[in-house]
Amino acid sequence: MESTQLVAKRRETINKGSTRALRRSGRIPAILYGDGVLRAVSIDAKEWAHSFQYASGNKVIGLKLDNDEYKVLVKDTQRDILSGGVMHIDFYAIRAGKKLSTVVPIHLEGTPKGIIEGGILEQKIEEIEVVCLPEDIPDFFAIDVSQLEVGDSLHVSDIPTPREVEIRTDVHLTVVVITHAKAVEEPVSEIEEEVVEEIAIGDGSEEGAE
């Protein structure tokens, strides 16, 4: 698991006014907690956007605060619903040599045979929960789906995992399945509906005349 460095500063004042001022100055308010630490901090917004904005929950980040250094995971990121900008981040401090629970994304590799035959690929789950040491957290789990035909599926139990990583997600859950393409019914055009309606009206008028 790759670890990268991020510098944080303490937040001495915590209220709405100071938080807004902090964001206007180009910093993101954050909280650092876990492993016996609880600190209100802030980080540089440009530094985050440049190197860490796509950091997933299983990416170990080195966080430097004053003279202390922590290994952290991003537990939560709050974004503005309009601009999409990061409003707040939760950093969870972890300890080397101590196992933790986290989620790891699943990447599908290859083009299934069933897709070539006209089937549809459905990915049921995109990540699984694991327990392991921080240094053993995988960046992702790769699954080869190239041999899957229509009707085939793969489950959590089929994911190749290192011996030092324990899967907590139900191993019977389906990860991916190749299904038959559903036939699309052609909608009846308005012109056809009008013709049918005119015929029906015409038949009715003839019966009345008799």
PDB file of N, CA and C in Angstrom, residues 76-178:
ATOM      1  N   ASP A  76     -14.197   9.935   5.633  1.00  0.00           N
ATOM      2  CA  ASP A  76     -15.376  10.615   5.086  1.00  0.00           C
ATOM      3  C   ASP A  76     -14.950  11.932   4.443  1.00  0.00           C
ATOM      4  N   THR A  77     -15.576  12.258   3.338  1.00  0.00           N
ATOM      5  CA  THR A  77     -15.337  13.528   2.652  1.00  0.00           C
ATOM      6  C   THR A  77     -16.678  14.178   2.352  1.00  0.00           C
ATOM      7  N   GLN A  78     -16.893  15.372   2.892  1.00  0.00           N
ATOM      8  CA  GLN A  78     -18.133  16.100   2.649  1.00  0.00           C
ATOM      9  C   GLN A  78     -17.910  17.105   1.525  1.00  0.00           C
ATOM     10  N   ARG A  79     -18.830  17.133   0.568  1.00  0.00           N
ATOM     11  CA  ARG A  79     -18.711  18.024  -0.588  1.00  0.00           C
ATOM     12  C   ARG A  79     -19.915  18.958  -0.698  1.00  0.00           C
ATOM     13  N   ASP A  80     -19.683  20.102  -1.283  1.00  0.00           N
ATOM     14  CA  ASP A  80     -20.756  21.045  -1.552  1.00  0.00           C
ATOM     15  C   ASP A  80     -21.644  20.468  -2.655  1.00  0.00           C
ATOM     16  N   ILE A  81     -22.946  20.443  -2.436  1.00  0.00           N
ATOM     17  CA  ILE A  81     -23.853  19.788  -3.383  1.00  0.00           C
ATOM     18  C   ILE A  81     -23.936  20.535  -4.718  1.00  0.00           C
ATOM     19  N   LEU A  82     -23.587  21.810  -4.733  1.00  0.00           N
ATOM     20  CA  LEU A  82     -23.645  22.582  -5.969  1.00  0.00           C
ATOM     21  C   LEU A  82     -22.308  22.607  -6.707  1.00  0.00           C
ATOM     22  N   SER A  83     -21.246  22.985  -6.002  1.00  0.00           N
ATOM     23  CA  SER A  83     -19.935  23.118  -6.648  1.00  0.00           C
ATOM     24  C   SER A  83     -19.144  21.822  -6.683  1.00  0.00           C
ATOM     25  N   GLY A  84     -19.450  20.892  -5.761  1.00  0.00           N
ATOM     26  CA  GLY A  84     -18.683  19.656  -5.678  1.00  0.00           C
ATOM     27  C   GLY A  84     -17.373  19.812  -4.931  1.00  0.00           C
ATOM     28  N   GLY A  85     -17.095  21.032  -4.438  1.00  0.00           N
ATOM     29  CA  GLY A  85     -15.861  21.278  -3.696  1.00  0.00           C
ATOM     30  C   GLY A  85     -15.856  20.579  -2.349  1.00  0.00           C
ATOM     31  N   VAL A  86     -14.666  20.216  -1.870  1.00  0.00           N
ATOM     32  CA  VAL A  86     -14.541  19.527  -0.584  1.00  0.00           C
ATOM     33  C   VAL A  86     -14.769  20.519   0.549  1.00  0.00           C
ATOM     34  N   MET A  87     -15.690  20.197   1.451  1.00  0.00           N
ATOM     35  CA  MET A  87     -16.034  21.072   2.567  1.00  0.00           C
ATOM     36  C   MET A  87     -15.401  20.619   3.881  1.00  0.00           C
ATOM     37  N   HIS A  88     -15.212  19.307   4.044  1.00  0.00           N
ATOM     38  CA  HIS A  88     -14.675  18.775   5.304  1.00  0.00           C
ATOM     39  C   HIS A  88     -14.179  17.354   5.077  1.00  0.00           C
ATOM     40  N   ILE A  89     -13.134  16.981   5.817  1.00  0.00           N
ATOM     41  CA  ILE A  89     -12.561  15.639   5.682  1.00  0.00           C
ATOM     42  C   ILE A  89     -12.360  15.022   7.061  1.00  0.00           C
ATOM     43  N   ASP A  90     -12.679  13.737   7.178  1.00  0.00           N
ATOM     44  CA  ASP A  90     -12.400  12.974   8.397  1.00  0.00           C
ATOM     45  C   ASP A  90     -11.196  12.079   8.150  1.00  0.00           C
ATOM     46  N   PHE A  91     -10.134  12.272   8.941  1.00  0.00           N
ATOM     47  CA  PHE A  91      -8.941  11.431   8.860  1.00  0.00           C
ATOM     48  C   PHE A  91      -8.917  10.481  10.054  1.00  0.00           C
ATOM     49  N   TYR A  92      -8.738   9.194   9.778  1.00  0.00           N
ATOM     50  CA  TYR A  92      -8.693   8.192  10.842  1.00  0.00           C
ATOM     51  C   TYR A  92      -7.256   7.722  11.023  1.00  0.00           C
ATOM     52  N   ALA A  93      -6.694   7.976  12.205  1.00  0.00           N
ATOM     53  CA  ALA A  93      -5.310   7.596  12.495  1.00  0.00           C
ATOM     54  C   ALA A  93      -5.208   6.094  12.753  1.00  0.00           C
ATOM     55  N   ILE A  94      -4.230   5.466  12.125  1.00  0.00           N
ATOM     56  CA  ILE A  94      -4.030   4.028  12.292  1.00  0.00           C
ATOM     57  C   ILE A  94      -2.653   3.775  12.893  1.00  0.00           C
ATOM     58  N   ARG A  95      -2.469   2.596  13.441  1.00  0.00           N
ATOM     59  CA  ARG A  95      -1.209   2.248  14.088  1.00  0.00           C
ATOM     60  C   ARG A  95      -0.550   1.098  13.342  1.00  0.00           C
ATOM     61  N   ALA A  96       0.729   1.265  13.048  1.00  0.00           N
ATOM     62  CA  ALA A  96       1.482   0.198  12.387  1.00  0.00           C
ATOM     63  C   ALA A  96       1.502  -1.038  13.272  1.00  0.00           C
ATOM     64  N   GLY A  97       1.282  -2.197  12.663  1.00  0.00           N
ATOM     65  CA  GLY A  97       1.289  -3.445  13.416  1.00  0.00           C
ATOM     66  C   GLY A  97      -0.054  -3.812  14.023  1.00  0.00           C
ATOM     67  N   LYS A  98      -1.066  -2.948  13.852  1.00  0.00           N
ATOM     68  CA  LYS A  98      -2.403  -3.224  14.380  1.00  0.00           C
ATOM     69  C   LYS A  98      -3.376  -3.395  13.225  1.00  0.00           C
ATOM     70  N   LYS A  99      -4.093  -4.513  13.202  1.00  0.00           N
ATOM     71  CA  LYS A  99      -5.037  -4.779  12.122  1.00  0.00           C
ATOM     72  C   LYS A  99      -6.218  -3.816  12.178  1.00  0.00           C
ATOM     73  N   LEU A 100      -6.780  -3.552  11.020  1.00  0.00           N
ATOM     74  CA  LEU A 100      -7.935  -2.671  10.924  1.00  0.00           C
ATOM     75  C   LEU A 100      -8.886  -3.178   9.854  1.00  0.00           C
ATOM     76  N   SER A 101     -10.105  -2.638   9.897  1.00  0.00           N
ATOM     77  CA  SER A 101     -11.122  -2.993   8.906  1.00  0.00           C
ATOM     78  C   SER A 101     -11.261  -1.846   7.913  1.00  0.00           C
ATOM     79  N   THR A 102     -11.264  -2.169   6.631  1.00  0.00           N
ATOM     80  CA  THR A 102     -11.433  -1.159   5.594  1.00  0.00           C
ATOM     81  C   THR A 102     -12.070  -1.800   4.366  1.00  0.00           C
ATOM     82  N   VAL A 103     -12.382  -0.999   3.371  1.00  0.00           N
ATOM     83  CA  VAL A 103     -12.966  -1.529   2.138  1.00  0.00           C
ATOM     84  C   VAL A 103     -11.976  -1.382   0.992  1.00  0.00           C
ATOM     85  N   VAL A 104     -12.003  -2.342   0.081  1.00  0.00           N
ATOM     86  CA  VAL A 104     -11.100  -2.357  -1.068  1.00  0.00           C
ATOM     87  C   VAL A 104     -11.939  -2.485  -2.340  1.00  0.00           C
ATOM     88  N   PRO A 105     -11.711  -1.626  -3.340  1.00  0.00           N
ATOM     89  CA  PRO A 105     -12.492  -1.696  -4.581  1.00  0.00           C
ATOM     90  C   PRO A 105     -12.162  -2.928  -5.418  1.00  0.00           C
ATOM     91  N   ILE A 106     -13.118  -3.310  -6.264  1.00  0.00           N
ATOM     92  CA  ILE A 106     -12.958  -4.448  -7.173  1.00  0.00           C
ATOM     93  C   ILE A 106     -12.828  -3.924  -8.597  1.00  0.00           C
ATOM     94  N   HIS A 107     -11.778  -4.344  -9.288  1.00  0.00           N
ATOM     95  CA  HIS A 107     -11.579  -3.969 -10.688  1.00  0.00           C
ATOM     96  C   HIS A 107     -11.799  -5.197 -11.578  1.00  0.00           C
ATOM     97  N   LEU A 108     -12.609  -5.043 -12.608  1.00  0.00           N
ATOM     98  CA  LEU A 108     -12.849  -6.126 -13.561  1.00  0.00           C
ATOM     99  C   LEU A 108     -11.882  -5.994 -14.730  1.00  0.00           C
ATOM    100  N   GLU A 109     -11.269  -7.105 -15.110  1.00  0.00           N
ATOM    101  CA  GLU A 109     -10.293  -7.091 -16.196  1.00  0.00           C
ATOM    102  C   GLU A 109     -10.723  -8.024 -17.320  1.00  0.00           C
ATOM    103  N   GLY A 110     -10.581  -7.553 -18.557  1.00  0.00           N
ATOM    104  CA  GLY A 110     -10.920  -8.368 -19.713  1.00  0.00           C
ATOM    105  C   GLY A 110     -12.338  -8.132 -20.207  1.00  0.00           C
ATOM    106  N   THR A 111     -12.598  -8.613 -21.419  1.00  0.00           N
ATOM    107  CA  THR A 111     -13.937  -8.543 -22.016  1.00  0.00           C
ATOM    108  C   THR A 111     -14.552  -9.935 -22.008  1.00  0.00           C
ATOM    109  N   PRO A 112     -15.665 -10.132 -21.292  1.00  0.00           N
ATOM    110  CA  PRO A 112     -16.280 -11.456 -21.203  1.00  0.00           C
ATOM    111  C   PRO A 112     -16.712 -12.000 -22.565  1.00  0.00           C
ATOM    112  N   LYS A 113     -16.593 -13.314 -22.734  1.00  0.00           N
ATOM    113  CA  LYS A 113     -17.076 -13.951 -23.957  1.00  0.00           C
ATOM    114  C   LYS A 113     -18.569 -13.697 -24.133  1.00  0.00           C
ATOM    115  N   GLY A 114     -19.271 -13.673 -23.018  1.00  0.00           N
ATOM    116  CA  GLY A 114     -20.715 -13.468 -23.075  1.00  0.00           C
ATOM    117  C   GLY A 114     -21.115 -12.126 -23.645  1.00  0.00           C
ATOM    118  N   ILE A 115     -20.269 -11.117 -23.470  1.00  0.00           N
ATOM    119  CA  ILE A 115     -20.552  -9.799 -24.042  1.00  0.00           C
ATOM    120  C   ILE A 115     -20.454  -9.865 -25.560  1.00  0.00           C
ATOM    121  N   ILE A 116     -19.446 -10.586 -26.041  1.00  0.00           N
ATOM    122  CA  ILE A 116     -19.265 -10.752 -27.486  1.00  0.00           C
ATOM    123  C   ILE A 116     -20.452 -11.500 -28.082  1.00  0.00           C
ATOM    124  N   GLU A 117     -21.050 -12.394 -27.277  1.00  0.00           N
ATOM    125  CA  GLU A 117     -22.199 -13.176 -27.731  1.00  0.00           C
ATOM    126  C   GLU A 117     -23.507 -12.402 -27.614  1.00  0.00           C
ATOM    127  N   GLY A 118     -23.432 -11.182 -27.117  1.00  0.00           N
ATOM    128  CA  GLY A 118     -24.634 -10.363 -27.012  1.00  0.00           C
ATOM    129  C   GLY A 118     -25.195 -10.235 -25.618  1.00  0.00           C
ATOM    130  N   GLY A 119     -24.499 -10.778 -24.618  1.00  0.00           N
ATOM    131  CA  GLY A 119     -24.966 -10.686 -23.242  1.00  0.00           C
ATOM    132  C   GLY A 119     -24.650  -9.339 -22.613  1.00  0.00           C
ATOM    133  N   ILE A 120     -25.073  -9.178 -21.367  1.00  0.00           N
ATOM    134  CA  ILE A 120     -24.863  -7.938 -20.619  1.00  0.00           C
ATOM    135  C   ILE A 120     -24.137  -8.249 -19.319  1.00  0.00           C
ATOM    136  N   LEU A 121     -23.120  -7.469 -18.993  1.00  0.00           N
ATOM    137  CA  LEU A 121     -22.387  -7.638 -17.741  1.00  0.00           C
ATOM    138  C   LEU A 121     -23.044  -6.806 -16.651  1.00  0.00           C
ATOM    139  N   GLU A 122     -23.317  -7.429 -15.514  1.00  0.00           N
ATOM    140  CA  GLU A 122     -23.876  -6.728 -14.363  1.00  0.00           C
ATOM    141  C   GLU A 122     -22.935  -6.906 -13.177  1.00  0.00           C
ATOM    142  N   GLN A 123     -22.371  -5.794 -12.680  1.00  0.00           N
ATOM    143  CA  GLN A 123     -21.514  -5.858 -11.497  1.00  0.00           C
ATOM    144  C   GLN A 123     -22.364  -5.537 -10.280  1.00  0.00           C
ATOM    145  N   LYS A 124     -22.543  -6.526  -9.410  1.00  0.00           N
ATOM    146  CA  LYS A 124     -23.438  -6.400  -8.269  1.00  0.00           C
ATOM    147  C   LYS A 124     -22.812  -5.623  -7.114  1.00  0.00           C
ATOM    148  N   ILE A 125     -21.523  -5.847  -6.842  1.00  0.00           N
ATOM    149  CA  ILE A 125     -20.831  -5.114  -5.786  1.00  0.00           C
ATOM    150  C   ILE A 125     -19.503  -4.589  -6.330  1.00  0.00           C
ATOM    151  N   GLU A 126     -19.094  -3.432  -5.864  1.00  0.00           N
ATOM    152  CA  GLU A 126     -17.892  -2.780  -6.383  1.00  0.00           C
ATOM    153  C   GLU A 126     -16.759  -2.724  -5.371  1.00  0.00           C
ATOM    154  N   GLU A 127     -16.999  -3.153  -4.134  1.00  0.00           N
ATOM    155  CA  GLU A 127     -15.958  -3.175  -3.119  1.00  0.00           C
ATOM    156  C   GLU A 127     -16.299  -4.207  -2.059  1.00  0.00           C
ATOM    157  N   ILE A 128     -15.273  -4.671  -1.334  1.00  0.00           N
ATOM    158  CA  ILE A 128     -15.494  -5.630  -0.261  1.00  0.00           C
ATOM    159  C   ILE A 128     -14.757  -5.177   0.993  1.00  0.00           C
ATOM    160  N   GLU A 129     -15.247  -5.619   2.135  1.00  0.00           N
ATOM    161  CA  GLU A 129     -14.619  -5.274   3.411  1.00  0.00           C
ATOM    162  C   GLU A 129     -13.556  -6.309   3.755  1.00  0.00           C
ATOM    163  N   VAL A 130     -12.413  -5.820   4.227  1.00  0.00           N
ATOM    164  CA  VAL A 130     -11.317  -6.708   4.605  1.00  0.00           C
ATOM    165  C   VAL A 130     -10.748  -6.285   5.952  1.00  0.00           C
ATOM    166  N   VAL A 131      -9.996  -7.198   6.573  1.00  0.00           N
ATOM    167  CA  VAL A 131      -9.259  -6.913   7.803  1.00  0.00           C
ATOM    168  C   VAL A 131      -7.813  -7.319   7.577  1.00  0.00           C
ATOM    169  N   CYS A 132      -6.899  -6.395   7.849  1.00  0.00           N
ATOM    170  CA  CYS A 132      -5.475  -6.681   7.664  1.00  0.00           C
ATOM    171  C   CYS A 132      -4.648  -5.578   8.308  1.00  0.00           C
ATOM    172  N   LEU A 133      -3.334  -5.723   8.257  1.00  0.00           N
ATOM    173  CA  LEU A 133      -2.433  -4.684   8.735  1.00  0.00           C
ATOM    174  C   LEU A 133      -2.426  -3.527   7.736  1.00  0.00           C
ATOM    175  N   PRO A 134      -2.184  -2.297   8.194  1.00  0.00           N
ATOM    176  CA  PRO A 134      -2.185  -1.144   7.288  1.00  0.00           C
ATOM    177  C   PRO A 134      -1.277  -1.325   6.078  1.00  0.00           C
ATOM    178  N   GLU A 135      -0.103  -1.906   6.310  1.00  0.00           N
ATOM    179  CA  GLU A 135       0.848  -2.068   5.213  1.00  0.00           C
ATOM    180  C   GLU A 135       0.437  -3.145   4.216  1.00  0.00           C
ATOM    181  N   ASP A 136      -0.581  -3.944   4.565  1.00  0.00           N
ATOM    182  CA  ASP A 136      -1.028  -5.025   3.680  1.00  0.00           C
ATOM    183  C   ASP A 136      -2.315  -4.695   2.928  1.00  0.00           C
ATOM    184  N   ILE A 137      -2.839  -3.476   3.100  1.00  0.00           N
ATOM    185  CA  ILE A 137      -4.091  -3.115   2.430  1.00  0.00           C
ATOM    186  C   ILE A 137      -3.876  -3.070   0.913  1.00  0.00           C
ATOM    187  N   PRO A 138      -4.612  -3.866   0.150  1.00  0.00           N
ATOM    188  CA  PRO A 138      -4.460  -3.833  -1.319  1.00  0.00           C
ATOM    189  C   PRO A 138      -5.033  -2.538  -1.896  1.00  0.00           C
ATOM    190  N   ASP A 139      -4.463  -2.071  -2.994  1.00  0.00           N
ATOM    191  CA  ASP A 139      -5.035  -0.911  -3.682  1.00  0.00           C
ATOM    192  C   ASP A 139      -6.386  -1.286  -4.284  1.00  0.00           C
ATOM    193  N   PHE A 140      -6.485  -2.517  -4.783  1.00  0.00           N
ATOM    194  CA  PHE A 140      -7.732  -3.030  -5.348  1.00  0.00           C
ATOM    195  C   PHE A 140      -7.589  -4.538  -5.541  1.00  0.00           C
ATOM    196  N   PHE A 141      -8.724  -5.195  -5.790  1.00  0.00           N
ATOM    197  CA  PHE A 141      -8.740  -6.614  -6.142  1.00  0.00           C
ATOM    198  C   PHE A 141      -9.081  -6.722  -7.621  1.00  0.00           C
ATOM    199  N   ALA A 142      -8.258  -7.431  -8.378  1.00  0.00           N
ATOM    200  CA  ALA A 142      -8.487  -7.603  -9.814  1.00  0.00           C
ATOM    201  C   ALA A 142      -9.135  -8.960 -10.079  1.00  0.00           C
ATOM    202  N   ILE A 143     -10.202  -8.943 -10.873  1.00  0.00           N
ATOM    203  CA  ILE A 143     -10.891 -10.176 -11.252  1.00  0.00           C
ATOM    204  C   ILE A 143     -10.907 -10.291 -12.773  1.00  0.00           C
ATOM    205  N   ASP A 144     -10.431 -11.413 -13.292  1.00  0.00           N
ATOM    206  CA  ASP A 144     -10.444 -11.663 -14.737  1.00  0.00           C
ATOM    207  C   ASP A 144     -11.816 -12.201 -15.137  1.00  0.00           C
ATOM    208  N   VAL A 145     -12.523 -11.448 -15.966  1.00  0.00           N
ATOM    209  CA  VAL A 145     -13.873 -11.855 -16.384  1.00  0.00           C
ATOM    210  C   VAL A 145     -13.909 -12.279 -17.846  1.00  0.00           C
ATOM    211  N   SER A 146     -12.754 -12.402 -18.480  1.00  0.00           N
ATOM    212  CA  SER A 146     -12.698 -12.658 -19.923  1.00  0.00           C
ATOM    213  C   SER A 146     -13.298 -14.005 -20.333  1.00  0.00           C
ATOM    214  N   GLN A 147     -13.318 -14.987 -19.424  1.00  0.00           N
ATOM    215  CA  GLN A 147     -13.819 -16.316 -19.773  1.00  0.00           C
ATOM    216  C   GLN A 147     -15.306 -16.512 -19.454  1.00  0.00           C
ATOM    217  N   LEU A 148     -15.936 -15.496 -18.904  1.00  0.00           N
ATOM    218  CA  LEU A 148     -17.345 -15.632 -18.527  1.00  0.00           C
ATOM    219  C   LEU A 148     -18.256 -15.634 -19.755  1.00  0.00           C
ATOM    220  N   GLU A 149     -19.158 -16.614 -19.802  1.00  0.00           N
ATOM    221  CA  GLU A 149     -20.152 -16.694 -20.863  1.00  0.00           C
ATOM    222  C   GLU A 149     -21.515 -16.320 -20.298  1.00  0.00           C
ATOM    223  N   VAL A 150     -22.501 -16.213 -21.168  1.00  0.00           N
ATOM    224  CA  VAL A 150     -23.846 -15.859 -20.727  1.00  0.00           C
ATOM    225  C   VAL A 150     -24.335 -16.884 -19.703  1.00  0.00           C
ATOM    226  N   GLY A 151     -24.778 -16.401 -18.552  1.00  0.00           N
ATOM    227  CA  GLY A 151     -25.235 -17.272 -17.479  1.00  0.00           C
ATOM    228  C   GLY A 151     -24.185 -17.510 -16.410  1.00  0.00           C
ATOM    229  N   ASP A 152     -22.930 -17.189 -16.701  1.00  0.00           N
ATOM    230  CA  ASP A 152     -21.850 -17.372 -15.726  1.00  0.00           C
ATOM    231  C   ASP A 152     -21.824 -16.222 -14.725  1.00  0.00           C
ATOM    232  N   SER A 153     -21.254 -16.499 -13.552  1.00  0.00           N
ATOM    233  CA  SER A 153     -21.118 -15.469 -12.526  1.00  0.00           C
ATOM    234  C   SER A 153     -19.885 -15.748 -11.675  1.00  0.00           C
ATOM    235  N   LEU A 154     -19.429 -14.725 -10.979  1.00  0.00           N
ATOM    236  CA  LEU A 154     -18.326 -14.851 -10.031  1.00  0.00           C
ATOM    237  C   LEU A 154     -18.783 -14.304  -8.689  1.00  0.00           C
ATOM    238  N   HIS A 155     -18.292 -14.929  -7.615  1.00  0.00           N
ATOM    239  CA  HIS A 155     -18.688 -14.533  -6.272  1.00  0.00           C
ATOM    240  C   HIS A 155     -17.485 -14.009  -5.488  1.00  0.00           C
ATOM    241  N   VAL A 156     -17.755 -13.477  -4.315  1.00  0.00           N
ATOM    242  CA  VAL A 156     -16.676 -12.954  -3.473  1.00  0.00           C
ATOM    243  C   VAL A 156     -15.630 -14.026  -3.215  1.00  0.00           C
ATOM    244  N   SER A 157     -16.082 -15.266  -3.076  1.00  0.00           N
ATOM    245  CA  SER A 157     -15.152 -16.374  -2.823  1.00  0.00           C
ATOM    246  C   SER A 157     -14.192 -16.610  -3.987  1.00  0.00           C
ATOM    247  N   ASP A 158     -14.512 -16.084  -5.174  1.00  0.00           N
ATOM    248  CA  ASP A 158     -13.653 -16.266  -6.348  1.00  0.00           C
ATOM    249  C   ASP A 158     -12.558 -15.198  -6.453  1.00  0.00           C
ATOM    250  N   ILE A 159     -12.599 -14.205  -5.573  1.00  0.00           N
ATOM    251  CA  ILE A 159     -11.608 -13.130  -5.627  1.00  0.00           C
ATOM    252  C   ILE A 159     -10.280 -13.625  -5.061  1.00  0.00           C
ATOM    253  N   PRO A 160      -9.209 -13.569  -5.840  1.00  0.00           N
ATOM    254  CA  PRO A 160      -7.898 -13.977  -5.329  1.00  0.00           C
ATOM    255  C   PRO A 160      -7.388 -12.961  -4.310  1.00  0.00           C
ATOM    256  N   THR A 161      -7.115 -13.415  -3.090  1.00  0.00           N
ATOM    257  CA  THR A 161      -6.670 -12.511  -2.029  1.00  0.00           C
ATOM    258  C   THR A 161      -5.372 -13.002  -1.409  1.00  0.00           C
ATOM    259  N   PRO A 162      -4.512 -12.085  -0.985  1.00  0.00           N
ATOM    260  CA  PRO A 162      -3.274 -12.475  -0.305  1.00  0.00           C
ATOM    261  C   PRO A 162      -3.588 -13.198   1.001  1.00  0.00           C
ATOM    262  N   ARG A 163      -2.687 -14.016   1.452  1.00  0.00           N
ATOM    263  CA  ARG A 163      -2.898 -14.799   2.663  1.00  0.00           C
ATOM    264  C   ARG A 163      -3.074 -13.913   3.893  1.00  0.00           C
ATOM    265  N   GLU A 164      -2.427 -12.744   3.883  1.00  0.00           N
ATOM    266  CA  GLU A 164      -2.468 -11.863   5.054  1.00  0.00           C
ATOM    267  C   GLU A 164      -3.716 -10.984   5.104  1.00  0.00           C
ATOM    268  N   VAL A 165      -4.594 -11.117   4.107  1.00  0.00           N
ATOM    269  CA  VAL A 165      -5.816 -10.314   4.056  1.00  0.00           C
ATOM    270  C   VAL A 165      -7.030 -11.202   4.312  1.00  0.00           C
ATOM    271  N   GLU A 166      -7.844 -10.813   5.303  1.00  0.00           N
ATOM    272  CA  GLU A 166      -9.059 -11.570   5.645  1.00  0.00           C
ATOM    273  C   GLU A 166     -10.290 -10.848   5.095  1.00  0.00           C
ATOM    274  N   ILE A 167     -11.120 -11.577   4.358  1.00  0.00           N
ATOM    275  CA  ILE A 167     -12.338 -10.994   3.793  1.00  0.00           C
ATOM    276  C   ILE A 167     -13.472 -11.070   4.812  1.00  0.00           C
ATOM    277  N   ARG A 168     -14.132  -9.933   5.053  1.00  0.00           N
ATOM    278  CA  ARG A 168     -15.261  -9.877   5.977  1.00  0.00           C
ATOM    279  C   ARG A 168     -16.611  -9.886   5.254  1.00  0.00           C
ATOM    280  N   THR A 169     -16.619  -9.544   3.991  1.00  0.00           N
ATOM    281  CA  THR A 169     -17.861  -9.567   3.214  1.00  0.00           C
ATOM    282  C   THR A 169     -18.304 -11.011   2.992  1.00  0.00           C
ATOM    283  N   ASP A 170     -19.613 -11.241   2.958  1.00  0.00           N
ATOM    284  CA  ASP A 170     -20.166 -12.576   2.718  1.00  0.00           C
ATOM    285  C   ASP A 170     -19.591 -13.154   1.425  1.00  0.00           C
ATOM    286  N   VAL A 171     -18.897 -14.276   1.537  1.00  0.00           N
ATOM    287  CA  VAL A 171     -18.213 -14.866   0.374  1.00  0.00           C
ATOM    288  C   VAL A 171     -19.190 -15.419  -0.657  1.00  0.00           C
ATOM    289  N   HIS A 172     -20.456 -15.568  -0.299  1.00  0.00           N
ATOM    290  CA  HIS A 172     -21.443 -16.107  -1.231  1.00  0.00           C
ATOM    291  C   HIS A 172     -22.078 -15.023  -2.112  1.00  0.00           C
ATOM    292  N   LEU A 173     -21.795 -13.768  -1.820  1.00  0.00           N
ATOM    293  CA  LEU A 173     -22.386 -12.688  -2.609  1.00  0.00           C
ATOM    294  C   LEU A 173     -21.852 -12.700  -4.041  1.00  0.00           C
ATOM    295  N   THR A 174     -22.742 -12.403  -4.981  1.00  0.00           N
ATOM    296  CA  THR A 174     -22.350 -12.341  -6.391  1.00  0.00           C
ATOM    297  C   THR A 174     -21.662 -11.013  -6.678  1.00  0.00           C
ATOM    298  N   VAL A 175     -20.506 -11.089  -7.314  1.00  0.00           N
ATOM    299  CA  VAL A 175     -19.764  -9.886  -7.696  1.00  0.00           C
ATOM    300  C   VAL A 175     -20.164  -9.443  -9.093  1.00  0.00           C
ATOM    301  N   VAL A 176     -20.185 -10.385 -10.026  1.00  0.00           N
ATOM    302  CA  VAL A 176     -20.502 -10.059 -11.414  1.00  0.00           C
ATOM    303  C   VAL A 176     -21.225 -11.229 -12.063  1.00  0.00           C
ATOM    304  N   VAL A 177     -22.154 -10.926 -12.967  1.00  0.00           N
ATOM    305  CA  VAL A 177     -22.901 -11.958 -13.680  1.00  0.00           C
ATOM    306  C   VAL A 177     -23.124 -11.496 -15.122  1.00  0.00           C
ATOM    307  N   ILE A 178     -23.109 -12.458 -16.042  1.00  0.00           N
ATOM    308  CA  ILE A 178     -23.396 -12.160 -17.451  1.00  0.00           C
ATOM    309  C   ILE A 178     -24.812 -12.641 -17.748  1.00  0.00           C
TER     310      ILE A 178
END
